[in-house]
Tab-separated table of C-alpha atoms in Angstrom:
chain	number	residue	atom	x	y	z
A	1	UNK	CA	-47.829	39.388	5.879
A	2	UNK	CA	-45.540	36.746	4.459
A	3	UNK	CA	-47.463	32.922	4.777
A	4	UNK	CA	-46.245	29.753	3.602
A	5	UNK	CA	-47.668	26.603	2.609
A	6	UNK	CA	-46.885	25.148	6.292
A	7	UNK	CA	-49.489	27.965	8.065
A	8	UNK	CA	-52.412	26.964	6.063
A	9	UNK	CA	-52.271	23.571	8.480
A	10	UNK	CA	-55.012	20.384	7.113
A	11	UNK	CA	-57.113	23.141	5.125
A	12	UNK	CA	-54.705	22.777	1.798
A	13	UNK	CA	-53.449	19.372	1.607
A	14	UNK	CA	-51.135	18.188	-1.203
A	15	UNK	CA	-51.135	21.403	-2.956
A	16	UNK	CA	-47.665	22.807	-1.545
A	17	UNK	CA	-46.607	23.928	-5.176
A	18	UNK	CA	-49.926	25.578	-6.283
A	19	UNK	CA	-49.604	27.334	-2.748
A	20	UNK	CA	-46.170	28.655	-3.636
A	21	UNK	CA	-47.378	29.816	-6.964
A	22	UNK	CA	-50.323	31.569	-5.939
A	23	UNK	CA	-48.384	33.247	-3.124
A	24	UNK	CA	-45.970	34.555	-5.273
A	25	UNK	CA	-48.136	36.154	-7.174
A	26	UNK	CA	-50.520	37.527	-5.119
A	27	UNK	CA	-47.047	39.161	-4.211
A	28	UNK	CA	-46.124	40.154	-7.216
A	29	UNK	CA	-49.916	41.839	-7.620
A	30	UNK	CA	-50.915	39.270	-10.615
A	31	UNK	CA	-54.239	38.739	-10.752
A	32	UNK	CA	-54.888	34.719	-11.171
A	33	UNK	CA	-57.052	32.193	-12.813
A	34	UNK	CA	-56.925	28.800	-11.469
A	35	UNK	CA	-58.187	25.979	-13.804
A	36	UNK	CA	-58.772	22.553	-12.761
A	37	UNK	CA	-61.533	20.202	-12.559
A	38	UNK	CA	-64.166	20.362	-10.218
A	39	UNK	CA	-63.097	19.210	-6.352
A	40	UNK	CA	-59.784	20.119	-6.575
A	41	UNK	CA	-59.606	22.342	-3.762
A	42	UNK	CA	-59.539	25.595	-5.459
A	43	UNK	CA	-61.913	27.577	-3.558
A	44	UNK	CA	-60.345	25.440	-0.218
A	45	UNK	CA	-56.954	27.289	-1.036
A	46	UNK	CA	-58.075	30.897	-1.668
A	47	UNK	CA	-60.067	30.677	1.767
A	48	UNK	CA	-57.398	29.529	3.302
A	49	UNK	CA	-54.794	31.723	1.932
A	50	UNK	CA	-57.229	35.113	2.690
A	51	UNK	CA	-57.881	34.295	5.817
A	52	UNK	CA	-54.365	33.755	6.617
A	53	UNK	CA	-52.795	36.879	5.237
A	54	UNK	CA	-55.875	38.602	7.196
A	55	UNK	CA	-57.329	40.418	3.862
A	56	UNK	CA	-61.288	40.448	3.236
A	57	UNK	CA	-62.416	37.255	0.785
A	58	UNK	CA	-65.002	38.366	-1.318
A	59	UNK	CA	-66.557	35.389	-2.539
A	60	UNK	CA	-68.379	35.596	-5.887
A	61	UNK	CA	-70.602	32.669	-7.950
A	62	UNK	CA	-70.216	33.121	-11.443
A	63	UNK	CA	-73.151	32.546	-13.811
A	64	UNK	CA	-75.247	34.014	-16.517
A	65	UNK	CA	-77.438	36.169	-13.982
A	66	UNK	CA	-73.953	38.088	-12.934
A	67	UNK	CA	-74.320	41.228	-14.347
A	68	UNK	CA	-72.091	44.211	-14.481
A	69	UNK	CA	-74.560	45.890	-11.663
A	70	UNK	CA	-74.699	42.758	-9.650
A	71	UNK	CA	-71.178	42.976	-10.053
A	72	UNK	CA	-70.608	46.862	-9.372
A	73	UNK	CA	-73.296	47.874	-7.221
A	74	UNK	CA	-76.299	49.691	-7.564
A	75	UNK	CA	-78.335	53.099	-6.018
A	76	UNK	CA	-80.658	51.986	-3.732
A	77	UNK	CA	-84.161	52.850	-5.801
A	78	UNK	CA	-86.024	54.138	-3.004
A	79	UNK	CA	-83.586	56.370	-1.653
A	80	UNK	CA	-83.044	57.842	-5.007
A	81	UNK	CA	-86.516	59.211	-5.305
A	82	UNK	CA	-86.194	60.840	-2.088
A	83	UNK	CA	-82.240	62.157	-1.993
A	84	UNK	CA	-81.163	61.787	-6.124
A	85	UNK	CA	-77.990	59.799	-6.646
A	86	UNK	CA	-75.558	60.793	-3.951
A	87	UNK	CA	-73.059	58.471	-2.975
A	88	UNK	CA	-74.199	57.955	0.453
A	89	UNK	CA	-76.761	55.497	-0.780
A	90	UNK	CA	-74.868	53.840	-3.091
A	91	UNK	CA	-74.653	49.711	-2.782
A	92	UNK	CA	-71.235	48.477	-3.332
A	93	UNK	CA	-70.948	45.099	-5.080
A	94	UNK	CA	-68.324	42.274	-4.671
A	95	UNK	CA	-66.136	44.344	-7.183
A	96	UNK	CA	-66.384	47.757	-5.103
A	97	UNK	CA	-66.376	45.971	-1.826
A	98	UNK	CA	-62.730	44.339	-2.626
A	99	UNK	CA	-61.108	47.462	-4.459
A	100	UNK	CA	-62.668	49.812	-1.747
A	101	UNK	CA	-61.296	46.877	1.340
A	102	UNK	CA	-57.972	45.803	-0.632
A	103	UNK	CA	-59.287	42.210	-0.457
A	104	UNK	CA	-58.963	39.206	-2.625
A	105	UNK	CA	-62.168	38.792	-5.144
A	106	UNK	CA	-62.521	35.654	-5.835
A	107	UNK	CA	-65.050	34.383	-8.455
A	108	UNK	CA	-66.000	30.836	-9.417
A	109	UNK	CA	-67.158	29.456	-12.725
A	110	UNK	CA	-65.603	32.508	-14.535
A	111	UNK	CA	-66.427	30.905	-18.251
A	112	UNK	CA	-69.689	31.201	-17.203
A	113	UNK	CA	-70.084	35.253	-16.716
A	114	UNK	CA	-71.589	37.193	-19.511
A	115	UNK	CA	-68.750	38.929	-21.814
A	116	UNK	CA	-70.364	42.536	-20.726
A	117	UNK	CA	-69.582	41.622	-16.969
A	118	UNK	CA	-65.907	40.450	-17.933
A	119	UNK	CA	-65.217	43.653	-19.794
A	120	UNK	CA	-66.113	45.322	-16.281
A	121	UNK	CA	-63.342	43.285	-14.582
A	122	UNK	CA	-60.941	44.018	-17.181
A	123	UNK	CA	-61.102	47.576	-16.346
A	124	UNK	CA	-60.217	47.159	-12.770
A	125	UNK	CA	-57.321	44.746	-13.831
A	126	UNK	CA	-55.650	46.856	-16.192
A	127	UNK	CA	-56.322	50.339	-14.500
A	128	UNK	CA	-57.096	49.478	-10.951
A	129	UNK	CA	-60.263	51.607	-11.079
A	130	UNK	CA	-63.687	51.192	-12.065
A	131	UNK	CA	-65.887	54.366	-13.153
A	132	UNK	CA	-69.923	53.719	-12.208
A	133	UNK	CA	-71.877	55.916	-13.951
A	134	UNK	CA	-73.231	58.830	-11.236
A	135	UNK	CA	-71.007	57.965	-8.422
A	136	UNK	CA	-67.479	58.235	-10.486
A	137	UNK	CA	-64.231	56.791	-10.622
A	138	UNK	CA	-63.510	54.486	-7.525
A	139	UNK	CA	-59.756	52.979	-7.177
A	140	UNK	CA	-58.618	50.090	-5.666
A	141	UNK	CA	-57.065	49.845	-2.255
A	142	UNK	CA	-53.215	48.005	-2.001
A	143	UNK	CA	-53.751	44.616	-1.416
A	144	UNK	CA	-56.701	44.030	-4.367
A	145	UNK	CA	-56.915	40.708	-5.907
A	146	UNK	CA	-58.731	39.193	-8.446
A	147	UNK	CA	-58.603	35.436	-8.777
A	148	UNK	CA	-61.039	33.551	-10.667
A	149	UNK	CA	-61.967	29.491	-11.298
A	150	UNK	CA	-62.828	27.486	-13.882
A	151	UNK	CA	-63.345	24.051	-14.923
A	152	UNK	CA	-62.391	23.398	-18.049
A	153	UNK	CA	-63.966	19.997	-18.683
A	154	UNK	CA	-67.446	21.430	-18.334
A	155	UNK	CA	-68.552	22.899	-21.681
A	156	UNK	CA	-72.536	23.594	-20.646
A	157	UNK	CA	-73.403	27.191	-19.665
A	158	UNK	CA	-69.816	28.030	-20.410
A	159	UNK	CA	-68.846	30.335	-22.905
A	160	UNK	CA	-64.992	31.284	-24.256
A	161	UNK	CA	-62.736	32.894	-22.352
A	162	UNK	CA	-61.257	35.727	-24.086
A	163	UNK	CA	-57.765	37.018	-24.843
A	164	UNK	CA	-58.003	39.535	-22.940
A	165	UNK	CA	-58.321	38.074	-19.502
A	166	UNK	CA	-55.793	35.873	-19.812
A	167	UNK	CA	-53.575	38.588	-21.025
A	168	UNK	CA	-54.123	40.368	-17.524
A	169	UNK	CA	-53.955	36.951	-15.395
A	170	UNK	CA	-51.431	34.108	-14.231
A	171	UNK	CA	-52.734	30.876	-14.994
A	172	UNK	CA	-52.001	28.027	-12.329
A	173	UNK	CA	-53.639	24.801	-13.375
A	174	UNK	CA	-54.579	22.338	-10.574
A	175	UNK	CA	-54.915	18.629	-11.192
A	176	UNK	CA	-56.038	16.030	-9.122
A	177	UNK	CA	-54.473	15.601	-5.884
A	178	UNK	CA	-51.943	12.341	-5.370
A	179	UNK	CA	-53.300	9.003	-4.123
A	180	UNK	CA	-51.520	10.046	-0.570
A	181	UNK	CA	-52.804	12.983	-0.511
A	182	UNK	CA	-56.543	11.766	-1.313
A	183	UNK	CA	-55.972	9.006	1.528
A	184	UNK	CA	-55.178	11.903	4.202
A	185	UNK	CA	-58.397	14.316	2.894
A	186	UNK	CA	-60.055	10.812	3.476
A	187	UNK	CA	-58.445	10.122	7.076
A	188	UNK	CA	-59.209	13.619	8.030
A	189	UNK	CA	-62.939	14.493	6.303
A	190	UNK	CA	-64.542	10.818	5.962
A	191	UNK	CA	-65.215	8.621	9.088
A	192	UNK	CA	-62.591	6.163	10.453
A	193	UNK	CA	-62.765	2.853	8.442
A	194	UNK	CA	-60.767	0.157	7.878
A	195	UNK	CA	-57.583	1.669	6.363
A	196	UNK	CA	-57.229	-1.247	3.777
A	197	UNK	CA	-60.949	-0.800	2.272
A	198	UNK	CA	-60.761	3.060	2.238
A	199	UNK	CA	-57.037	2.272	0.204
A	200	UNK	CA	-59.732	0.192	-2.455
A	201	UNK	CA	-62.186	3.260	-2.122
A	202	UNK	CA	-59.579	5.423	-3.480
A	203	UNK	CA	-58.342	3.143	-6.116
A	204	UNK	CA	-61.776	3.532	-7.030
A	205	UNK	CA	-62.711	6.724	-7.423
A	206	UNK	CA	-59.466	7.388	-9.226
A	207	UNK	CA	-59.944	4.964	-12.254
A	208	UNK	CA	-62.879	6.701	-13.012
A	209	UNK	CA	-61.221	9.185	-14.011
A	210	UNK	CA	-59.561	7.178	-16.435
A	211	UNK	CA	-62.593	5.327	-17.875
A	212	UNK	CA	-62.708	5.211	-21.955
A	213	UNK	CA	-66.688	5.960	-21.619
A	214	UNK	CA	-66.457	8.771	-18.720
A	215	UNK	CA	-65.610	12.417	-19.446
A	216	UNK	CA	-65.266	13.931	-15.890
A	217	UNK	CA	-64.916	11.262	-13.109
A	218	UNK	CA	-65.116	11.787	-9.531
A	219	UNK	CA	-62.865	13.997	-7.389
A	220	UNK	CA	-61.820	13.418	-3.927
A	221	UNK	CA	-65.027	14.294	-2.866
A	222	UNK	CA	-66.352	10.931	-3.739
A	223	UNK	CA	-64.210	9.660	-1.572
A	224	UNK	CA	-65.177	11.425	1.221
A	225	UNK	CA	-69.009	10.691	0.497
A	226	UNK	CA	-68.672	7.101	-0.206
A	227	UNK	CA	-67.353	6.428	3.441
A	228	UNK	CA	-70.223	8.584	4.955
A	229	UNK	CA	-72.560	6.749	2.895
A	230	UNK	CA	-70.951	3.648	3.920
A	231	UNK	CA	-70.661	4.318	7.324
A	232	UNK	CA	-74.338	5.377	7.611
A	233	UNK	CA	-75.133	1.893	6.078
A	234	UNK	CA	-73.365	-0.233	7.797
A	235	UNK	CA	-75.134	1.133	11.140
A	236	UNK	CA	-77.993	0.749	9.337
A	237	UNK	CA	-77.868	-2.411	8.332
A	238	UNK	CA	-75.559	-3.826	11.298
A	239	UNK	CA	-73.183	-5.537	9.203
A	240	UNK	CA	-69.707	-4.436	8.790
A	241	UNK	CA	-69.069	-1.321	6.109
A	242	UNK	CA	-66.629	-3.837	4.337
A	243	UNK	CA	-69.462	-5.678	2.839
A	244	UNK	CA	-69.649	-6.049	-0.483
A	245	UNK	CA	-72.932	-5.523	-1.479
A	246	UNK	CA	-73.193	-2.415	0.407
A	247	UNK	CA	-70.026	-0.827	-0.745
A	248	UNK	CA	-71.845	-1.503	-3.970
A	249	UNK	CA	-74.417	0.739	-3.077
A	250	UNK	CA	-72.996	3.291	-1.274
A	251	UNK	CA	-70.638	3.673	-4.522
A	252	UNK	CA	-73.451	4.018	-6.742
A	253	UNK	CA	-75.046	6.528	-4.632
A	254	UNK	CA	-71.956	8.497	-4.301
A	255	UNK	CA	-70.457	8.557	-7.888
A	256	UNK	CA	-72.939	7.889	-10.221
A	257	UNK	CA	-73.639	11.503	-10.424
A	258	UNK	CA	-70.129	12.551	-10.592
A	259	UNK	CA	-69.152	10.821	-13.365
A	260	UNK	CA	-70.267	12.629	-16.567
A	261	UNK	CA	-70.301	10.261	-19.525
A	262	UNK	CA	-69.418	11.089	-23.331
A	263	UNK	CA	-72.307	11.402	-24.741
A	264	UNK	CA	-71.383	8.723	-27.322
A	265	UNK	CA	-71.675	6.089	-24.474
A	266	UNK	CA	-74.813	3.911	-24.881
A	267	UNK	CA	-74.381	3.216	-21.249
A	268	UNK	CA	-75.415	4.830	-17.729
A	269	UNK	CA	-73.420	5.892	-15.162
A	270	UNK	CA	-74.680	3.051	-12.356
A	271	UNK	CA	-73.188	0.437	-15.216
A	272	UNK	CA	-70.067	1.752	-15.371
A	273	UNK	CA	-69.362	2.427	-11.138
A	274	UNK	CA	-70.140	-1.176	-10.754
A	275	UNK	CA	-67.921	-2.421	-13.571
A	276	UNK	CA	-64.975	-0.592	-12.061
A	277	UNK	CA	-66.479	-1.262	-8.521
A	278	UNK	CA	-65.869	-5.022	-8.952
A	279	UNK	CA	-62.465	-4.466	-11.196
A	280	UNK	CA	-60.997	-2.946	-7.458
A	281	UNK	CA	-62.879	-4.996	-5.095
A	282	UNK	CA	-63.979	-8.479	-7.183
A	283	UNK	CA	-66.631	-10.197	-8.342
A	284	UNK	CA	-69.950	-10.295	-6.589
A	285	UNK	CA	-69.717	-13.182	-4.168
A	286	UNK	CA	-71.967	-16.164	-4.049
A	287	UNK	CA	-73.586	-16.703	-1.035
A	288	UNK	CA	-71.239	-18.975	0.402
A	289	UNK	CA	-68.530	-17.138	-0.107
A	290	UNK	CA	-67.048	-14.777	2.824
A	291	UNK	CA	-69.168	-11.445	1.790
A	292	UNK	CA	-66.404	-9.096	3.916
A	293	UNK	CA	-65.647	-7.245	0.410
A	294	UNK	CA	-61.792	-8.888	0.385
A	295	UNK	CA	-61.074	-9.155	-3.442
């Protein structure tokens, strides 16, 4: 079934060329890696793309506990002892369930799966087929997809990714979304604010990821969070969510633990949202000043 980027409606916005790319190479019967930083809508697109083409999603967390048998499947222990290894009671994993359904396996945070689990995959890249030790050879369905994630500003718990995935993938990097784009995900995911502050909001949350002391800044999702938070406090409080001081907070509490510092900053993160907090929406104001958050 033929989709474009027009039938994935407000699930994918801004991301009309990645959508093209990925389509036309799930086509083509590439496997893919998409690479971008977190929030970026990568996991957002591959739903949205699966479900549309009607093909099982197989979702998949990558991390260090991901073994080849987590990955594969297993014989269920107790009905071992009573029938022996038949393949009636064997488990199929995310790998097996995907080649066995022709669906799209999608796994996130692949520079985080042991090497022994990515030599598994590369098998049923290359070949198509996976052998499991007892049951046999299974092969994949048409329609079987790998596509993996990763972010590549996030070197803890990562590891390398070798040669030899990339040799048997398409790579389709995904940058942050535009500043229209991150206003719409805002008007459509974030309470209804006054379209001027959310504008400043934005502004926000995109210089930090331009900051000399920050490493990874925020992604649209601190957007969306910091008008929730907002919102929340402004009914809280009963003053309006343009205030100053509580845009102050609700920014702290939204992106201070989004952006990840170099580690040869001597500063925290709360020091640096409010320094570029007041560069987009001034100076704190004295107390007779008008407090509506207007730079």
């Amino acid at each position: 079934m033929s989709i474009s980027y027009a039938d994935l409606g407000d699930e994918v916005i801004g991301r009309e060329r990645e959508v093209e790319l990925l389509l036309a190479a799930l086509e083509a019967g590439a496997h893919v890696v998409l690479e971008g930083p977190p929030g970026t809508g990568k996991t957002t697109l591959l739903r949205a793309v699966a479900a549309r083409q009607h093909v099982p999603f197989i979702f998949v967390e990558g991390n260090a506990e991901l073994t080849p048998g987590r990955l594969v499947g297993h014989f269920d222990p107790a009905q071992v002892l009573a029938q022996g290894y038949t393949p009636e009671i064997f488990v199929d994993g995310p790998l097996l369930e995907a080649m066995r359904s022709g669906g799209l396996l999608y796994i996130e945070e692949l520079n985080r799966v042991p090497e022994e689990t990515l030599n598994v995959l590369l098998t049923s890249m290359s070949e198509g087929e996976v052998h499991v030790p007892r049951l046999g050879s299974v092969r994949a369905a048409d329609g079987f997809s790998f596509v993996a994630a990763m972010n590549p500003y996030d070197s803890v718990g990562t590891a390398r990714i070798s040669g030899a995935i990339y040799d048997r993938t398409c790579r389709i990097a995904m940058g942050y979304q535009s500043p229209e784009a991150e206003n719409q995900i805002g008007v459509l995911r974030a309470p209804e604010v006054p379209d001027d502050w959310r504008a400043k909001v934005i502004e926000l949350v995109r210089s930090t990821r331009d900051h000399s002391d920050v490493r990874v800044g925020s992604s649209v999702r601190g957007v969306i969070d910091l008008v929730k938070v907002a919102s929340a406090l402004a009914q809280a409080r009963g003053i309006p969510v343009t205030d100053w001081h509580l845009g102050l907070d609700a920014a702290t509490v939204a992106l201070s633990g989004r952006v990840r510092l170099h580690e040869s900053s001597s500063r925290t993160p709360e020091e640096v949202v409010r320094e570029l907090y007041e560069a987009v929406f001034g100076r704190e104001p004295k107390d007779e000043d008008d407090d509506s958050g207007e730079a």
